[in-house]
Short mmCIF file of C-alpha atoms in Angstrom, two decimals:
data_model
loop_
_atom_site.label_atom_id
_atom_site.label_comp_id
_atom_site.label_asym_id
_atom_site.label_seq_id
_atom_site.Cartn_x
_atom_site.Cartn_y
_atom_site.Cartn_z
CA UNK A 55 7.39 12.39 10.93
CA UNK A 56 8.31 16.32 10.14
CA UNK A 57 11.84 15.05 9.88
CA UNK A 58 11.59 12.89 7.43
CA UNK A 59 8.98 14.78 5.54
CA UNK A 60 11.44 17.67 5.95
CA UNK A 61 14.19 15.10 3.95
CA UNK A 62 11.68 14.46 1.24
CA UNK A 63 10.63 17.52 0.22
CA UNK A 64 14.75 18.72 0.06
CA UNK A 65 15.15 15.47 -1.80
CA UNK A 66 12.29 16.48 -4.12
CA UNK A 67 13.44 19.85 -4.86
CA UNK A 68 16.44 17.87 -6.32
CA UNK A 69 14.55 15.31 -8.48
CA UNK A 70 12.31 18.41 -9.66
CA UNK A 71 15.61 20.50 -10.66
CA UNK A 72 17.35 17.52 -12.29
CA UNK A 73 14.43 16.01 -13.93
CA UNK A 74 14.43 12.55 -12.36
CA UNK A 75 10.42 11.79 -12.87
CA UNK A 76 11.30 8.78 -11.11
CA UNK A 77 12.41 10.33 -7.93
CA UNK A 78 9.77 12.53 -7.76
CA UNK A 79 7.52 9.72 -7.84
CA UNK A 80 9.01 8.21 -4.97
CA UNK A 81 9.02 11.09 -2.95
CA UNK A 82 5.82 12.11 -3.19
CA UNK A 83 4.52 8.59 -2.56
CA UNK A 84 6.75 9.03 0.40
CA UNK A 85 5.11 12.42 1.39
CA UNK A 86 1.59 11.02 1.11
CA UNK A 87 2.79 7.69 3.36
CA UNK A 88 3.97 11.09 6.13
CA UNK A 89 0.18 12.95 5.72
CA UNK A 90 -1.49 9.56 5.49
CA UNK A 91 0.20 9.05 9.38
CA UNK A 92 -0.06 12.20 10.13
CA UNK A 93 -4.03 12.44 9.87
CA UNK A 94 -3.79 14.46 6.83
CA UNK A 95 -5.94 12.24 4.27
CA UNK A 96 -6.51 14.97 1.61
CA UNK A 97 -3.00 15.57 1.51
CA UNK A 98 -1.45 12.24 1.20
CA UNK A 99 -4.27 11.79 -1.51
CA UNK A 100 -3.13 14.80 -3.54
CA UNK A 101 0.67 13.15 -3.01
CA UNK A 102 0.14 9.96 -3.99
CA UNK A 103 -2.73 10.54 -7.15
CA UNK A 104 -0.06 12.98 -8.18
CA UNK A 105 2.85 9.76 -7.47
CA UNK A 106 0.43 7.52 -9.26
CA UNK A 107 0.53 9.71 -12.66
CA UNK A 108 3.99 9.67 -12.76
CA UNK A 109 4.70 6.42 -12.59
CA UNK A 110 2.27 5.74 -15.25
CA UNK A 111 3.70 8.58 -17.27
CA UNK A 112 6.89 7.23 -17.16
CA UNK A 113 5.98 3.16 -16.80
CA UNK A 114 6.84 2.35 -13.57
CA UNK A 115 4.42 -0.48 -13.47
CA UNK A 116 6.35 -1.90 -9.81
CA UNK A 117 6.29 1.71 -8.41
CA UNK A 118 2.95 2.06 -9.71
CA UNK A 119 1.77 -0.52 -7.97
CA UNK A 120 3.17 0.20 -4.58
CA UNK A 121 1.02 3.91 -4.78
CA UNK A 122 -1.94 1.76 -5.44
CA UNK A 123 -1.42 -0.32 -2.32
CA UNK A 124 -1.12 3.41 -0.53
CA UNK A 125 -3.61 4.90 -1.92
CA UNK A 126 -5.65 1.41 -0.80
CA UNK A 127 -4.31 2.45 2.90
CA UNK A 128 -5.32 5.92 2.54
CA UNK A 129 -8.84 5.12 1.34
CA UNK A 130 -8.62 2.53 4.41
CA UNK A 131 -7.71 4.96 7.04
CA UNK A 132 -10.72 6.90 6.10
CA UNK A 133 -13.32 3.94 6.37
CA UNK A 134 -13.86 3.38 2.95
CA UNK A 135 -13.35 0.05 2.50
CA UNK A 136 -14.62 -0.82 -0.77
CA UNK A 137 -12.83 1.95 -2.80
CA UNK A 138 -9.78 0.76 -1.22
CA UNK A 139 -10.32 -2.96 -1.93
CA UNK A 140 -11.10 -1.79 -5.47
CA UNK A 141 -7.77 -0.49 -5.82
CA UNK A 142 -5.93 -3.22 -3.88
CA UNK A 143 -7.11 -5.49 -6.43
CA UNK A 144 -5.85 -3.36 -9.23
CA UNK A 145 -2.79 -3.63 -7.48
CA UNK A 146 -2.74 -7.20 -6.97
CA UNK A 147 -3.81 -7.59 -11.06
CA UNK A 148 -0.88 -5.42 -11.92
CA UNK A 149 1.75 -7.02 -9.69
CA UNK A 150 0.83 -10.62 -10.78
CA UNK A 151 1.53 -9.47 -14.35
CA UNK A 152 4.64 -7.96 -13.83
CA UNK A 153 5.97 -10.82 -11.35
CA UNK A 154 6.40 -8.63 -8.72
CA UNK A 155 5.56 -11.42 -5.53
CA UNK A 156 6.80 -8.19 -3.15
CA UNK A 157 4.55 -6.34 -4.35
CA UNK A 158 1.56 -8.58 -4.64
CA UNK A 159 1.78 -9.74 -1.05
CA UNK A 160 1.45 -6.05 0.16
CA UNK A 161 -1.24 -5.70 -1.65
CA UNK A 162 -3.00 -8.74 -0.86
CA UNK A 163 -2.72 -7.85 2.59
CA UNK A 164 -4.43 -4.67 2.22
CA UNK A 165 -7.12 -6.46 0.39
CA UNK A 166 -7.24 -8.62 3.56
CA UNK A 167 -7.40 -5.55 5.43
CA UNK A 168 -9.99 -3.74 2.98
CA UNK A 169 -12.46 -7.18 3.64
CA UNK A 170 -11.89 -7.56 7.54
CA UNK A 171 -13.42 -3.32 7.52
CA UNK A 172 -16.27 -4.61 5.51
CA UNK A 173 -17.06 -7.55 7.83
CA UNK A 174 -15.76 -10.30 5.36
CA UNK A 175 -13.55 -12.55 8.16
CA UNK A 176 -13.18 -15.44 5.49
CA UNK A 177 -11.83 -13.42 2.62
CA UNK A 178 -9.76 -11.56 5.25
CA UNK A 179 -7.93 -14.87 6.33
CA UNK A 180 -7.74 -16.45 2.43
CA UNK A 181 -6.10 -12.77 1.17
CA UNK A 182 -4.16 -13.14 4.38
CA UNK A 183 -3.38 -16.17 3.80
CA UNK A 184 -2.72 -15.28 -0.29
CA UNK A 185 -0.42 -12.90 1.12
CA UNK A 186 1.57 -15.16 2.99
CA UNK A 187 2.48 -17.52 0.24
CA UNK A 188 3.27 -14.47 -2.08
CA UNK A 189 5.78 -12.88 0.43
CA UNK A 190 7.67 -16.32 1.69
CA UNK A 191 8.09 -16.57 -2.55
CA UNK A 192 9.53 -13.01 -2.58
CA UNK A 193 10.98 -13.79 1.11
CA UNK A 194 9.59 -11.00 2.12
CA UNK A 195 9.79 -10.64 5.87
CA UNK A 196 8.38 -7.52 6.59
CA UNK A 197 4.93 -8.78 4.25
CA UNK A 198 4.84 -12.56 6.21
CA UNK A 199 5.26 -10.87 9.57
CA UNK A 200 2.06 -8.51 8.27
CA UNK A 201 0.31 -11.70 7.24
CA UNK A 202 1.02 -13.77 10.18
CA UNK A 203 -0.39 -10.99 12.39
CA UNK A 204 -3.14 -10.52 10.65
CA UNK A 205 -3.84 -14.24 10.66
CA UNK A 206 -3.25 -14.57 14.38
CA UNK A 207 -5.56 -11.56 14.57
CA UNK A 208 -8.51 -13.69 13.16
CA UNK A 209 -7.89 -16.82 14.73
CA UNK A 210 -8.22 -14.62 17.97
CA UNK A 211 -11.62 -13.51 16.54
CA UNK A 212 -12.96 -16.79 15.68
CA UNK A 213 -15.27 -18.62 18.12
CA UNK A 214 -13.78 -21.50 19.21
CA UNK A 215 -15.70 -24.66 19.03
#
């Protein structure tokens, strides 16, 4: 990842010296996704908090709801489930309003995630399945292939009878 955390921060020098709020946004949600896979938590929490502000600042509601889905990832990779399902669901509430089906399906899947770490197996498979519907409306492959996984994942789980 140094590489293309090396690219972002060159490309954020040059959204910081022109202004573009927009692009700063973007990089440092892209900065926080690099320390978030890196094992660097606090970091990619700094990043994208700082990501978030900006896109509220300037009313990004789609962007801003993508940094909410990685901030729900961040707060997942560190075992908290519940703060991260709290802000999957903001980011499923905003999506929805702004008819963003992309979005929404990313998010639901993290919520799917976020209830599969707390133990919830049958709100993991209907967010899942939530998810699924949202991103073949968006046709979203990269979101149904997440959902289908995920689905397969707790069909594998499930005792048979």
């Amino acid at each position: 990842y140094g590489q293309a955390a090396e690219y972002s921060c060159q490309a954020m020098t040059l959204f910081e010296e022109t202004g573009d709020r927009s692009g700063q946004a973007n990089m440092l949600a892209n900065l926080g996704d690099v320390d978030r896979l890196s094992g660097r938590p606090d970091d990619a929490d700094d990043r994208l908090h700082r990501a978030l502000a900006l896109c509220r600042d300037i009313g990004d509601r789609p962007s801003e709801a993508s940094v909410l889905c990685r901030l729900g990832l961040t707060a997942l990779a560190r075992g908290h489930a519940e703060p991260a399902a709290r802000l999957f669901r903001e980011a499923v509430d905003l999506a929805r309003g702004i008819g963003k089906c992309a979005v929404e399906a990313e998010a639901l899947n993290g919520l799917g995630e976020a209830m599969l770490a707390m133990g919830d197996e049958g709100k993991a498979r209907t967010y899942h399945s939530a998810a699924l519907r949202a991103a073949v409306q968006a046709d979203d492959m990269a979101e149904q292939t997440r959902a289908h996984a995920r689905l397969r994942r707790l069909e594998r789980r499930s005792p048979t009878p």
